[in-house]
Amino acid sequence: MRVILADDQPLIRTGLRVLINDAPDIEVVGEAGTGAEAVRLATAHTPDVAVMDIRMPEMDGIEATRRITETGDTTRVVMLTTFDDDEYVYAALRAGASGFLVKDMALDSILDAVRVAASGDAIIAPSVTRKLIAEFAIRPEPVGSAANRGDKALLGGVTEREREVLTLVGRGLSNGEIAEQLFISAATAKAHVARLFTKLGARDRVQLVITAYEAGLVSTSR
């Protein structure tokens, strides 16, 4: 797996680089101190994962994430953040981020998170997903959003069972927990989630959570 690191603090980049390069299956192919540099590196190297700080000079991590994900390349962006304090998390998700790393998390967890993102999944735990839903709920709906116009257009082609699965994904449940809730096998739950990815054009589980919220399937009280 090929990774680029974007953080304006050289000490953090150095620590991450040493950690990642010690792993036999992951290689750091570039480092950036600004969002603009991160975009250039992503274009030049097309890495599997870009580990991106949110607050950086010149261009912040949110705009850099938007530009990287808009290219249609396979690069996944994982944000570096302290989730409970960061007011830009919602914007980062909307920009296409596939998940979050907390800077003080265990080193092994950081490596696992990079691997999960590279495999095409999101690295947001159920507990964090619930916080995200709470964050979405306090923000005003944008004009023309799915929540304002109803969910028919947004969920067109989605079956009733898939709506049930999407609701549970939005509540932060894993595939195994969804299977238990709906009395189906884990393989069947996984297949439903995979079809939702295709039908909704979602890159990963994070975007399914956003869709579930915007379609009115979940809220902080559910």
Short mmCIF file of C-alpha atoms in Angstrom, two decimals:
data_model
loop_
_atom_site.label_atom_id
_atom_site.label_comp_id
_atom_site.label_asym_id
_atom_site.label_seq_id
_atom_site.Cartn_x
_atom_site.Cartn_y
_atom_site.Cartn_z
CA MET A 1 0.00 0.00 0.00
CA ARG A 2 1.25 3.45 -0.93
CA VAL A 3 0.55 6.39 1.38
CA ILE A 4 1.15 10.13 1.40
CA LEU A 5 1.24 12.17 4.62
CA ALA A 6 -0.07 15.74 4.83
CA ASP A 7 0.45 17.68 8.05
CA ASP A 8 2.00 21.08 8.68
CA GLN A 9 3.83 19.78 11.75
CA PRO A 10 7.07 18.04 10.67
CA LEU A 11 7.29 16.14 13.96
CA ILE A 12 3.94 14.47 13.39
CA ARG A 13 4.86 13.59 9.80
CA THR A 14 8.16 12.11 10.97
CA GLY A 15 6.47 9.99 13.61
CA LEU A 16 3.88 8.71 11.16
CA ARG A 17 6.50 8.03 8.49
CA VAL A 18 8.66 5.98 10.87
CA LEU A 19 5.61 4.06 12.08
CA ILE A 20 4.29 3.32 8.60
CA ASN A 21 7.62 2.46 7.01
CA ASP A 22 8.23 -0.11 9.74
CA ALA A 23 5.21 -2.01 8.42
CA PRO A 24 6.19 -4.46 5.66
CA ASP A 25 3.05 -3.84 3.58
CA ILE A 26 2.86 -0.02 3.65
CA GLU A 27 5.17 2.58 2.10
CA VAL A 28 5.19 6.37 2.45
CA VAL A 29 5.71 7.80 -1.05
CA GLY A 30 5.43 11.50 -0.23
CA GLU A 31 4.98 14.15 2.47
CA ALA A 32 3.26 17.51 2.33
CA GLY A 33 3.10 20.47 4.68
CA THR A 34 0.12 22.13 2.99
CA GLY A 35 -3.10 21.06 1.34
CA ALA A 36 -1.89 22.27 -2.03
CA GLU A 37 1.22 20.11 -1.77
CA ALA A 38 -0.97 17.13 -0.81
CA VAL A 39 -3.06 17.58 -3.96
CA ARG A 40 0.07 17.71 -6.11
CA LEU A 41 1.45 14.58 -4.49
CA ALA A 42 -1.84 12.72 -4.88
CA THR A 43 -1.90 13.63 -8.57
CA ALA A 44 1.71 12.59 -9.09
CA HIS A 45 1.66 9.31 -7.15
CA THR A 46 -2.02 8.22 -7.01
CA PRO A 47 -1.48 6.65 -3.57
CA ASP A 48 -3.90 4.21 -1.98
CA VAL A 49 -4.36 6.46 1.05
CA ALA A 50 -3.71 10.12 1.85
CA VAL A 51 -3.45 10.78 5.57
CA MET A 52 -4.57 14.39 5.82
CA ASP A 53 -4.50 16.96 8.60
CA ILE A 54 -7.49 19.30 8.62
CA ARG A 55 -5.82 22.55 9.59
CA MET A 56 -2.98 23.46 7.24
CA PRO A 57 -1.74 26.70 5.61
CA GLU A 58 -2.42 27.79 2.02
CA MET A 59 -5.11 25.18 1.49
CA ASP A 60 -6.73 23.30 4.35
CA GLY A 61 -7.24 19.56 4.42
CA ILE A 62 -10.92 19.83 3.59
CA GLU A 63 -10.37 21.60 0.27
CA ALA A 64 -7.45 19.28 -0.49
CA THR A 65 -9.67 16.28 0.19
CA ARG A 66 -12.37 17.64 -2.09
CA ARG A 67 -9.90 18.13 -4.94
CA ILE A 68 -8.37 14.67 -4.50
CA THR A 69 -11.69 12.81 -4.35
CA GLU A 70 -13.18 14.76 -7.26
CA THR A 71 -10.57 13.34 -9.64
CA GLY A 72 -12.22 9.93 -9.54
CA ASP A 73 -8.93 8.26 -8.69
CA THR A 74 -8.85 5.46 -6.14
CA THR A 75 -7.04 7.46 -3.45
CA ARG A 76 -8.84 7.34 -0.10
CA VAL A 77 -8.45 10.26 2.27
CA VAL A 78 -8.24 9.74 6.00
CA MET A 79 -8.34 12.84 8.16
CA LEU A 80 -6.08 13.52 11.12
CA THR A 81 -8.20 15.10 13.82
CA THR A 82 -9.17 15.33 17.44
CA PHE A 83 -12.79 14.47 16.73
CA ASP A 84 -14.51 15.81 19.83
CA ASP A 85 -13.08 19.29 19.30
CA ASP A 86 -12.96 19.63 15.54
CA GLU A 87 -15.74 21.75 14.08
CA TYR A 88 -14.75 20.85 10.52
CA VAL A 89 -15.55 17.13 10.66
CA TYR A 90 -18.88 17.47 8.85
CA ALA A 91 -17.29 19.46 6.04
CA ALA A 92 -14.52 16.89 5.73
CA LEU A 93 -17.03 14.10 5.26
CA ARG A 94 -18.93 16.10 2.69
CA ALA A 95 -15.64 16.63 0.87
CA GLY A 96 -15.23 12.87 0.51
CA ALA A 97 -13.10 11.78 3.47
CA SER A 98 -13.28 8.06 4.18
CA GLY A 99 -12.67 8.31 7.90
CA PHE A 100 -10.72 9.74 10.76
CA LEU A 101 -7.55 9.10 12.71
CA VAL A 102 -7.07 10.64 16.13
CA LYS A 103 -3.50 11.84 16.52
CA ASP A 104 -3.04 10.24 19.95
CA MET A 105 -4.48 6.84 19.06
CA ALA A 106 -2.44 3.65 19.48
CA LEU A 107 0.20 3.13 16.80
CA ASP A 108 -1.15 -0.29 15.79
CA SER A 109 -4.59 1.25 15.40
CA ILE A 110 -3.21 3.83 12.98
CA LEU A 111 -1.71 1.11 10.81
CA ASP A 112 -4.94 -0.87 10.91
CA ALA A 113 -6.86 2.25 9.93
CA VAL A 114 -4.64 2.83 6.90
CA ARG A 115 -5.12 -0.77 5.81
CA VAL A 116 -8.90 -0.57 6.22
CA ALA A 117 -9.07 2.62 4.17
CA ALA A 118 -6.86 1.13 1.45
CA SER A 119 -9.20 -1.86 1.21
CA GLY A 120 -12.04 0.49 0.34
CA ASP A 121 -13.87 0.59 3.65
CA ALA A 122 -14.34 3.42 6.11
CA ILE A 123 -12.60 3.61 9.44
CA ILE A 124 -15.34 5.11 11.55
CA ALA A 125 -16.34 3.08 14.59
CA PRO A 126 -20.00 2.91 15.65
CA SER A 127 -19.40 5.21 18.61
CA VAL A 128 -17.94 7.85 16.32
CA THR A 129 -20.71 7.34 13.77
CA ARG A 130 -23.28 8.23 16.41
CA LYS A 131 -21.35 11.41 17.16
CA LEU A 132 -21.38 12.22 13.45
CA ILE A 133 -25.14 11.87 13.33
CA ALA A 134 -25.41 14.21 16.29
CA GLU A 135 -23.17 16.66 14.44
CA PHE A 136 -25.33 16.47 11.31
CA ALA A 137 -28.51 17.05 13.31
CA ILE A 138 -27.47 20.44 14.68
CA ARG A 139 -26.58 21.85 11.27
CA PRO A 140 -29.08 23.60 9.00
CA GLU A 141 -30.16 21.69 5.92
CA PRO A 142 -28.74 23.10 2.67
CA VAL A 143 -31.27 24.38 0.15
CA GLY A 144 -32.35 21.57 -2.13
CA SER A 145 -31.01 18.84 0.14
CA ALA A 146 -32.61 15.41 0.17
CA ALA A 147 -34.06 16.07 3.62
CA ASN A 148 -35.91 19.12 2.24
CA ARG A 149 -37.22 17.52 -0.92
CA GLY A 150 -37.93 14.05 0.43
CA ASP A 151 -35.96 10.88 -0.09
CA LYS A 152 -37.62 9.48 -3.21
CA ALA A 153 -35.00 10.80 -5.61
CA LEU A 154 -32.15 10.04 -3.25
CA LEU A 155 -33.21 6.44 -2.59
CA GLY A 156 -34.61 5.63 -6.01
CA GLY A 157 -34.22 1.92 -6.77
CA VAL A 158 -33.48 0.99 -3.16
CA THR A 159 -35.65 -1.88 -1.92
CA GLU A 160 -37.46 -1.90 1.40
CA ARG A 161 -34.96 -4.35 2.86
CA GLU A 162 -32.08 -2.18 1.66
CA ARG A 163 -33.71 0.82 3.33
CA GLU A 164 -33.74 -1.15 6.57
CA VAL A 165 -30.07 -1.99 6.13
CA LEU A 166 -29.23 1.63 5.29
CA THR A 167 -31.01 2.80 8.43
CA LEU A 168 -28.95 0.45 10.57
CA VAL A 169 -25.73 1.49 8.83
CA GLY A 170 -26.68 5.06 9.62
CA ARG A 171 -27.10 4.16 13.27
CA GLY A 172 -23.54 2.87 13.32
CA LEU A 173 -24.15 -0.88 13.28
CA SER A 174 -21.60 -3.28 11.79
CA ASN A 175 -22.60 -5.93 9.25
CA GLY A 176 -22.71 -8.52 12.02
CA GLU A 177 -24.98 -6.35 14.15
CA ILE A 178 -27.22 -5.65 11.15
CA ALA A 179 -27.51 -9.39 10.57
CA GLU A 180 -28.60 -9.91 14.17
CA GLN A 181 -31.15 -7.10 14.00
CA LEU A 182 -32.73 -8.33 10.77
CA PHE A 183 -32.35 -12.07 11.46
CA ILE A 184 -30.27 -12.63 8.35
CA SER A 185 -26.78 -14.02 7.81
CA ALA A 186 -23.71 -11.81 7.99
CA ALA A 187 -23.00 -12.63 4.33
CA THR A 188 -26.48 -11.45 3.35
CA ALA A 189 -26.03 -8.23 5.33
CA LYS A 190 -22.71 -7.63 3.60
CA ALA A 191 -24.34 -8.23 0.20
CA HIS A 192 -27.06 -5.68 0.97
CA VAL A 193 -24.45 -3.10 1.96
CA ALA A 194 -22.49 -3.79 -1.22
CA ARG A 195 -25.62 -3.21 -3.32
CA LEU A 196 -26.23 0.06 -1.48
CA PHE A 197 -22.73 1.19 -2.41
CA THR A 198 -23.57 0.55 -6.07
CA LYS A 199 -27.10 1.97 -6.10
CA LEU A 200 -26.24 5.11 -4.15
CA GLY A 201 -22.84 5.69 -5.73
CA ALA A 202 -21.23 5.69 -2.29
CA ARG A 203 -17.45 5.37 -1.97
CA ASP A 204 -17.63 3.82 1.47
CA ARG A 205 -19.63 3.39 4.66
CA VAL A 206 -19.19 7.02 5.67
CA GLN A 207 -21.15 8.19 2.65
CA LEU A 208 -23.88 5.67 3.44
CA VAL A 209 -24.18 7.23 6.89
CA ILE A 210 -24.51 10.69 5.34
CA THR A 211 -27.16 9.41 2.92
CA ALA A 212 -29.12 7.73 5.73
CA TYR A 213 -29.16 10.99 7.65
CA GLU A 214 -30.05 13.19 4.67
CA ALA A 215 -32.85 10.83 3.66
CA GLY A 216 -34.36 11.17 7.13
CA LEU A 217 -33.80 7.52 8.04
CA VAL A 218 -31.86 8.33 11.21
CA SER A 219 -31.67 11.12 13.74
CA THR A 220 -30.13 11.71 17.14
CA SER A 221 -33.29 10.51 18.86
CA ARG A 222 -33.39 7.13 17.12
#
